[in-house]
Amino acid sequence: LFLIPLLLVVRKWTSSIRAVVLFLIVYILYIIIIGGDVLKVHRFFVPILPLMIPVTLFGLVIFLKKRYLIWLGAFFLLGWQLYFPRQHVISFHHSEKMLVKNMDEMIVNLLAVDHSDFSLAVSTVGIAGYRLIGHRVIDLLGLTDSTIARHPEEPIDKLSTTWKETKYNSKYVLSLQPDYILFSTALKPSAPAERALFLYPQFLNSYRTIGFVYGGAINDIYKRFHPVTGELKRTIDPEFVQSYNSGLNQMSAGRLQASSASFQKAWSLCPEPKYPYVLYHLARLEMMKKNYRDYYQMLNELVKRDSLIYYAYKDLLLLEANLYNNPDKAAEYRERLLALVPWYVPGLDSFIIESRKRINK
């Protein structure tokens, strides 16, 4: 809005005000060129508001001249700025608070179960840098990491996302062997920096998720179970992670057939050893279609392929305890969960007890 009075009365302004306006224009163009902020409430504009507001008001005073018109213009401008962006700002402020809260919860849970000097790679650093003082925190986006910022990998055209932060250096990140990697959307790779990791077999083979229950949901973080070894080189087709991501989005939207097709494509594109989470999601799709026999068989195939997928053991435990009434198998899967995510088991035990009560009724 400050451009309106600028264009109307620019010739009447003094050279000092014109200099301020020129600075504002250059700053705004700079923000547009670099792509703005990772959050969508335009925080980069906040520092120049003390300059924009008086420039706009001076322009209105010169243009409108009459006192009552000046007051009307000021009230209109104030009303416009308060009313129209209000819902947008409230919505993203809520999202920002939830992001900070979820990250804080994740770090609290992580510190409670891992007392080592662990390292964490994260795509939205935020509160992590403050909560993990003394730990190495790696910024996947390069906003606070000079190596990634100055020496990013060549962009991959097929990694299309809505994120504006396109700098990443997955080879550098994996060479640091972070103990944990936290994505912005938990299990799902959304940012280019997250998806690029899926192009390296070392990530697919070395990292598995562990989960914590808070906020009424399971929240996952990737944990390194095996050392990162061998030459770090992109060998996975980018279509693999694109299809995998599409499958997750389609499953969340209830588009089961489309999701199945995406996961099948991802499965076909992934070299051996196959990425186990693709098979897990295909199994979950069978469960959602009420094909419980196929669901059960696919879970059993999964745990034969990979012994670190706690999701599979959780589902098998529930099936053996509640559906097939096989206490020996249930105890076996419970032991695996105690080895992988011991903090998760008490809540699962309570859920099984409540489920049995409902079944017996």
Short mmCIF file of C-alpha atoms in Angstrom, two decimals:
data_model
loop_
_atom_site.label_atom_id
_atom_site.label_comp_id
_atom_site.label_asym_id
_atom_site.label_seq_id
_atom_site.Cartn_x
_atom_site.Cartn_y
_atom_site.Cartn_z
CA LEU A 1 0.00 0.00 0.00
CA PHE A 2 2.86 2.41 0.61
CA LEU A 3 3.53 2.36 -3.15
CA ILE A 4 0.19 4.10 -3.86
CA PRO A 5 1.06 7.44 -2.19
CA LEU A 6 4.60 7.04 -3.46
CA LEU A 7 3.54 6.95 -7.09
CA LEU A 8 1.05 9.78 -6.62
CA VAL A 9 3.25 12.34 -4.86
CA VAL A 10 6.82 11.23 -5.42
CA ARG A 11 7.74 14.53 -7.07
CA LYS A 12 6.62 16.52 -4.02
CA TRP A 13 8.78 14.64 -1.55
CA THR A 14 12.13 15.85 -0.27
CA SER A 15 15.34 14.11 -1.27
CA SER A 16 15.70 12.58 2.22
CA ILE A 17 12.26 10.91 2.02
CA ARG A 18 13.02 9.75 -1.52
CA ALA A 19 16.20 8.14 -0.18
CA VAL A 20 14.17 6.28 2.44
CA VAL A 21 11.68 5.14 -0.22
CA LEU A 22 14.52 3.98 -2.46
CA PHE A 23 15.91 1.93 0.42
CA LEU A 24 12.48 0.36 1.02
CA ILE A 25 12.09 -0.57 -2.64
CA VAL A 26 15.58 -2.11 -2.81
CA TYR A 27 14.96 -4.05 0.41
CA ILE A 28 11.61 -5.39 -0.81
CA LEU A 29 13.12 -6.44 -4.13
CA TYR A 30 15.91 -8.17 -2.22
CA ILE A 31 13.37 -10.13 -0.15
CA ILE A 32 11.48 -11.15 -3.29
CA ILE A 33 14.67 -12.26 -5.05
CA ILE A 34 15.99 -14.42 -2.18
CA GLY A 35 12.57 -16.02 -1.70
CA GLY A 36 11.57 -14.69 1.69
CA ASP A 37 11.34 -16.75 4.86
CA VAL A 38 10.60 -20.40 5.55
CA LEU A 39 7.52 -19.21 7.44
CA LYS A 40 4.78 -17.41 5.56
CA VAL A 41 4.05 -14.43 7.79
CA HIS A 42 6.61 -12.23 6.01
CA ARG A 43 8.83 -11.65 9.03
CA PHE A 44 11.50 -10.07 6.83
CA PHE A 45 9.23 -7.04 6.41
CA VAL A 46 8.96 -6.38 10.15
CA PRO A 47 12.27 -4.42 10.42
CA ILE A 48 11.17 -1.91 7.77
CA LEU A 49 7.65 -1.29 9.12
CA PRO A 50 8.82 1.74 11.18
CA LEU A 51 9.91 3.29 7.85
CA MET A 52 7.01 2.10 5.70
CA ILE A 53 4.28 3.44 7.99
CA PRO A 54 5.45 7.10 8.19
CA VAL A 55 6.29 7.13 4.46
CA THR A 56 2.75 5.95 3.70
CA LEU A 57 1.21 8.51 6.06
CA PHE A 58 3.32 11.37 4.66
CA GLY A 59 2.20 10.39 1.18
CA LEU A 60 -1.45 10.43 2.26
CA VAL A 61 -1.07 13.83 3.94
CA ILE A 62 0.48 15.38 0.82
CA PHE A 63 -2.01 13.75 -1.54
CA LEU A 64 -5.27 14.22 0.39
CA LYS A 65 -4.47 17.65 1.92
CA LYS A 66 -7.85 18.10 3.66
CA ARG A 67 -7.87 17.09 7.32
CA TYR A 68 -10.99 14.89 7.21
CA LEU A 69 -9.71 13.08 4.12
CA ILE A 70 -6.41 12.48 5.86
CA TRP A 71 -8.22 10.92 8.83
CA LEU A 72 -10.39 8.81 6.52
CA GLY A 73 -7.32 7.66 4.62
CA ALA A 74 -5.50 6.81 7.84
CA PHE A 75 -8.48 4.83 9.19
CA PHE A 76 -8.87 3.02 5.86
CA LEU A 77 -5.19 2.15 5.80
CA LEU A 78 -5.26 0.95 9.41
CA GLY A 79 -8.44 -1.06 8.87
CA TRP A 80 -7.05 -2.64 5.72
CA GLN A 81 -3.83 -3.68 7.44
CA LEU A 82 -5.62 -5.07 10.51
CA TYR A 83 -8.55 -6.83 8.87
CA PHE A 84 -7.39 -8.47 5.65
CA PRO A 85 -4.19 -10.20 6.86
CA ARG A 86 -5.69 -11.04 10.28
CA GLN A 87 -6.83 -14.60 9.59
CA HIS A 88 -3.66 -15.35 7.64
CA VAL A 89 -1.42 -14.13 10.46
CA ILE A 90 -3.46 -15.92 13.16
CA SER A 91 -3.38 -19.18 11.20
CA PHE A 92 0.36 -19.14 10.62
CA HIS A 93 1.08 -17.90 14.12
CA HIS A 94 -0.79 -20.96 15.40
CA SER A 95 1.17 -23.21 13.01
CA GLU A 96 4.42 -21.63 14.15
CA LYS A 97 3.56 -22.22 17.82
CA MET A 98 2.59 -25.83 17.12
CA LEU A 99 5.84 -26.38 15.21
CA VAL A 100 7.86 -25.03 18.14
CA LYS A 101 5.80 -27.06 20.62
CA ASN A 102 6.20 -30.30 18.64
CA MET A 103 9.94 -29.77 18.23
CA ASP A 104 10.29 -29.03 21.93
CA GLU A 105 8.32 -32.18 22.82
CA MET A 106 10.48 -34.26 20.49
CA ILE A 107 13.71 -32.92 21.99
CA VAL A 108 12.43 -33.43 25.57
CA ASN A 109 11.56 -37.05 24.74
CA LEU A 110 14.87 -37.60 22.98
CA LEU A 111 16.89 -36.23 25.90
CA ALA A 112 14.92 -38.45 28.27
CA VAL A 113 15.89 -41.68 26.47
CA ASP A 114 19.34 -40.81 25.09
CA HIS A 115 21.83 -39.36 27.56
CA SER A 116 24.75 -39.44 25.14
CA ASP A 117 26.32 -36.48 23.38
CA PHE A 118 24.24 -37.22 20.28
CA SER A 119 24.12 -35.12 17.11
CA LEU A 120 20.96 -34.04 15.33
CA ALA A 121 20.34 -32.96 11.74
CA VAL A 122 17.12 -31.00 11.33
CA SER A 123 15.38 -29.15 8.51
CA THR A 124 13.82 -26.45 10.71
CA VAL A 125 16.41 -25.63 13.34
CA GLY A 126 14.16 -23.38 15.43
CA ILE A 127 14.22 -24.29 19.08
CA ALA A 128 16.60 -27.23 18.59
CA GLY A 129 19.67 -25.01 18.74
CA TYR A 130 18.59 -23.62 22.11
CA ARG A 131 17.42 -26.90 23.65
CA LEU A 132 20.47 -28.91 22.54
CA ILE A 133 23.30 -26.70 23.75
CA GLY A 134 26.44 -28.85 23.79
CA HIS A 135 25.12 -31.15 21.06
CA ARG A 136 25.98 -30.80 17.40
CA VAL A 137 22.92 -29.51 15.52
CA ILE A 138 23.16 -29.64 11.71
CA ASP A 139 20.89 -27.38 9.66
CA LEU A 140 19.78 -29.39 6.61
CA LEU A 141 18.65 -26.23 4.80
CA GLY A 142 21.95 -24.43 5.25
CA LEU A 143 20.38 -21.33 6.80
CA THR A 144 22.74 -21.62 9.78
CA ASP A 145 25.36 -23.92 8.24
CA SER A 146 28.03 -22.17 6.18
CA THR A 147 29.20 -25.36 4.45
CA ILE A 148 25.76 -26.09 3.01
CA ALA A 149 25.08 -22.41 2.31
CA ARG A 150 28.34 -21.90 0.39
CA HIS A 151 28.80 -25.35 -1.10
CA PRO A 152 25.35 -26.75 -1.93
CA GLU A 153 24.93 -29.80 -4.12
CA GLU A 154 23.77 -29.35 -7.67
CA PRO A 155 19.96 -29.06 -7.66
CA ILE A 156 17.97 -32.05 -8.87
CA ASP A 157 15.23 -31.05 -11.30
CA LYS A 158 12.99 -34.00 -10.44
CA LEU A 159 12.85 -33.05 -6.76
CA SER A 160 9.89 -30.69 -7.15
CA THR A 161 8.47 -29.33 -3.88
CA THR A 162 6.72 -26.19 -2.64
CA TRP A 163 9.67 -25.29 -0.42
CA LYS A 164 11.65 -22.16 -1.29
CA GLU A 165 14.74 -23.38 0.58
CA THR A 166 16.42 -25.40 -2.16
CA LYS A 167 20.00 -25.51 -0.88
CA TYR A 168 21.24 -28.79 0.54
CA ASN A 169 24.33 -30.93 0.73
CA SER A 170 23.26 -34.44 1.64
CA LYS A 171 26.71 -35.89 1.01
CA TYR A 172 28.18 -33.52 3.59
CA VAL A 173 25.38 -34.24 6.09
CA LEU A 174 25.74 -38.02 5.78
CA SER A 175 29.52 -37.73 6.07
CA LEU A 176 28.94 -36.26 9.55
CA GLN A 177 26.93 -39.38 10.47
CA PRO A 178 24.30 -37.56 12.59
CA ASP A 179 22.80 -39.82 15.24
CA TYR A 180 19.32 -38.48 14.50
CA ILE A 181 17.64 -36.73 11.59
CA LEU A 182 14.41 -34.83 12.22
CA PHE A 183 12.22 -33.97 9.24
CA SER A 184 9.72 -31.12 9.23
CA THR A 185 6.87 -33.61 8.67
CA ALA A 186 8.17 -36.53 10.77
CA LEU A 187 8.30 -39.66 8.61
CA LYS A 188 7.55 -37.93 5.30
CA PRO A 189 10.33 -36.18 3.33
CA SER A 190 8.94 -32.79 2.24
CA ALA A 191 11.82 -30.33 1.80
CA PRO A 192 14.33 -30.83 -1.03
CA ALA A 193 17.03 -31.27 1.63
CA GLU A 194 15.03 -34.15 3.10
CA ARG A 195 14.19 -35.82 -0.21
CA ALA A 196 17.79 -35.58 -1.42
CA LEU A 197 18.85 -37.89 1.42
CA PHE A 198 16.71 -40.64 -0.14
CA LEU A 199 18.97 -40.65 -3.20
CA TYR A 200 21.83 -42.10 -1.16
CA PRO A 201 21.71 -45.84 -0.32
CA GLN A 202 23.61 -45.07 2.90
CA PHE A 203 20.61 -43.15 4.24
CA LEU A 204 18.11 -45.82 3.16
CA ASN A 205 20.20 -48.57 4.78
CA SER A 206 21.49 -46.85 7.93
CA TYR A 207 18.51 -44.90 9.27
CA ARG A 208 15.25 -46.18 10.74
CA THR A 209 12.55 -44.34 12.66
CA ILE A 210 11.78 -44.39 16.35
CA GLY A 211 8.59 -42.81 17.65
CA PHE A 212 7.27 -40.92 20.65
CA VAL A 213 3.62 -40.44 21.55
CA TYR A 214 2.58 -36.87 22.34
CA GLY A 215 -0.04 -34.47 21.10
CA GLY A 216 -2.38 -37.40 20.47
CA ALA A 217 -0.17 -38.87 17.72
CA ILE A 218 3.00 -40.86 17.06
CA ASN A 219 5.87 -38.53 16.18
CA ASP A 220 8.84 -40.06 14.37
CA ILE A 221 12.49 -39.20 14.13
CA TYR A 222 15.13 -41.02 12.08
CA LYS A 223 17.83 -42.76 14.12
CA ARG A 224 21.12 -44.06 12.78
CA PHE A 225 21.28 -47.79 13.52
CA HIS A 226 24.25 -48.61 11.27
CA PRO A 227 27.44 -46.67 10.45
CA VAL A 228 27.46 -44.69 7.22
CA THR A 229 30.10 -46.42 5.09
CA GLY A 230 31.25 -46.53 1.49
CA GLU A 231 31.45 -43.83 -1.16
CA LEU A 232 28.67 -41.29 -0.75
CA LYS A 233 27.16 -41.08 -4.19
CA ARG A 234 23.65 -40.52 -5.51
CA THR A 235 22.56 -43.80 -7.05
CA ILE A 236 18.81 -43.81 -6.39
CA ASP A 237 16.41 -42.55 -9.06
CA PRO A 238 14.76 -39.29 -7.83
CA GLU A 239 11.43 -40.70 -9.01
CA PHE A 240 11.70 -43.14 -6.10
CA VAL A 241 11.36 -40.49 -3.39
CA GLN A 242 8.85 -38.49 -5.44
CA SER A 243 6.62 -41.58 -5.75
CA TYR A 244 7.14 -42.43 -2.08
CA ASN A 245 6.11 -38.92 -1.03
CA SER A 246 3.09 -38.98 -3.36
CA GLY A 247 2.02 -42.30 -1.87
CA LEU A 248 2.09 -40.86 1.65
CA ASN A 249 0.10 -37.78 0.62
CA GLN A 250 -2.47 -39.86 -1.27
CA MET A 251 -2.86 -42.27 1.64
CA SER A 252 -3.51 -39.35 4.02
CA ALA A 253 -6.14 -38.05 1.58
CA GLY A 254 -7.88 -41.45 1.44
CA ARG A 255 -6.97 -42.07 -2.21
CA LEU A 256 -6.03 -45.67 -1.62
CA GLN A 257 -5.74 -46.88 -5.22
CA ALA A 258 -3.57 -43.94 -6.25
CA SER A 259 -1.46 -44.38 -3.12
CA SER A 260 -0.96 -48.07 -3.85
CA ALA A 261 0.15 -47.26 -7.41
CA SER A 262 2.66 -44.69 -6.13
CA PHE A 263 4.12 -47.08 -3.57
CA GLN A 264 4.31 -49.87 -6.14
CA LYS A 265 6.25 -47.53 -8.42
CA ALA A 266 8.58 -46.56 -5.56
CA TRP A 267 9.11 -50.24 -4.76
CA SER A 268 10.04 -51.01 -8.37
CA LEU A 269 12.50 -48.09 -8.52
CA CYS A 270 14.31 -48.94 -5.30
CA PRO A 271 17.30 -51.29 -5.65
CA GLU A 272 17.97 -54.14 -3.23
CA PRO A 273 17.85 -54.07 -0.32
CA LYS A 274 14.39 -52.58 -0.79
CA TYR A 275 13.41 -49.65 1.40
CA PRO A 276 11.24 -51.37 4.05
CA TYR A 277 8.90 -48.46 4.74
CA VAL A 278 7.44 -48.77 1.24
CA LEU A 279 6.36 -52.33 2.03
CA TYR A 280 4.98 -51.22 5.39
CA HIS A 281 2.78 -48.58 3.79
CA LEU A 282 1.59 -51.07 1.18
CA ALA A 283 0.63 -53.36 4.06
CA ARG A 284 -1.23 -50.52 5.79
CA LEU A 285 -3.16 -49.89 2.61
CA GLU A 286 -4.34 -53.51 2.67
CA MET A 287 -5.47 -52.99 6.26
CA MET A 288 -7.38 -49.86 5.23
CA LYS A 289 -9.06 -51.91 2.49
CA LYS A 290 -9.92 -54.52 5.18
CA ASN A 291 -7.74 -57.15 3.49
CA TYR A 292 -6.43 -58.35 6.85
CA ARG A 293 -4.90 -61.60 5.59
CA ASP A 294 -2.74 -59.76 3.04
CA TYR A 295 -1.94 -57.14 5.67
CA TYR A 296 -0.75 -59.83 8.09
CA GLN A 297 1.31 -61.66 5.47
CA MET A 298 3.01 -58.48 4.26
CA LEU A 299 3.94 -57.51 7.83
CA ASN A 300 5.52 -60.93 8.35
CA GLU A 301 7.45 -60.55 5.11
CA LEU A 302 8.60 -57.11 6.26
CA VAL A 303 10.05 -58.26 9.60
CA LYS A 304 11.94 -61.01 7.75
CA ARG A 305 13.46 -58.37 5.48
CA ASP A 306 14.25 -55.82 8.21
CA SER A 307 14.30 -56.22 11.99
CA LEU A 308 14.30 -52.49 12.83
CA ILE A 309 10.81 -51.36 11.74
CA TYR A 310 9.03 -50.82 15.05
CA TYR A 311 5.79 -50.00 13.23
CA ALA A 312 5.64 -53.56 11.88
CA TYR A 313 6.19 -55.12 15.31
CA LYS A 314 3.56 -52.83 16.81
CA ASP A 315 0.97 -53.89 14.24
CA LEU A 316 1.88 -57.58 14.53
CA LEU A 317 1.64 -57.42 18.31
CA LEU A 318 -1.87 -55.96 18.08
CA LEU A 319 -2.92 -58.60 15.54
CA GLU A 320 -1.54 -61.53 17.53
CA ALA A 321 -2.90 -60.25 20.84
CA ASN A 322 -6.37 -59.15 19.74
CA LEU A 323 -7.23 -60.92 16.49
CA TYR A 324 -5.35 -64.23 16.40
CA ASN A 325 -5.07 -64.75 20.18
CA ASN A 326 -1.50 -65.98 19.92
CA PRO A 327 0.21 -64.97 23.20
CA ASP A 328 3.58 -66.52 22.32
CA LYS A 329 3.91 -64.53 19.09
CA ALA A 330 2.59 -61.42 20.82
CA ALA A 331 5.27 -61.79 23.51
CA GLU A 332 7.95 -62.19 20.82
CA TYR A 333 6.92 -58.96 19.10
CA ARG A 334 6.66 -57.18 22.42
CA GLU A 335 10.29 -58.10 23.14
CA ARG A 336 11.34 -56.60 19.82
CA LEU A 337 9.52 -53.39 20.67
CA LEU A 338 11.23 -53.30 24.07
CA ALA A 339 14.55 -53.45 22.24
CA LEU A 340 13.65 -50.71 19.74
CA VAL A 341 11.26 -48.32 21.53
CA PRO A 342 10.91 -49.42 25.20
CA TRP A 343 9.14 -46.21 26.23
CA TYR A 344 6.37 -46.98 23.75
CA VAL A 345 5.44 -50.41 25.17
CA PRO A 346 3.55 -49.44 28.38
CA GLY A 347 1.04 -47.39 26.39
CA LEU A 348 0.64 -50.25 23.93
CA ASP A 349 0.04 -52.69 26.80
CA SER A 350 -2.72 -50.45 28.14
CA PHE A 351 -4.29 -50.22 24.69
CA ILE A 352 -4.31 -54.03 24.33
CA ILE A 353 -5.96 -54.46 27.74
CA GLU A 354 -8.67 -51.94 26.86
CA SER A 355 -9.18 -53.58 23.46
CA ARG A 356 -9.67 -56.99 25.06
CA LYS A 357 -12.23 -55.55 27.46
CA ARG A 358 -14.22 -54.15 24.55
CA ILE A 359 -13.95 -57.45 22.64
CA ASN A 360 -15.12 -59.48 25.67
CA LYS A 361 -18.16 -57.24 26.06
#
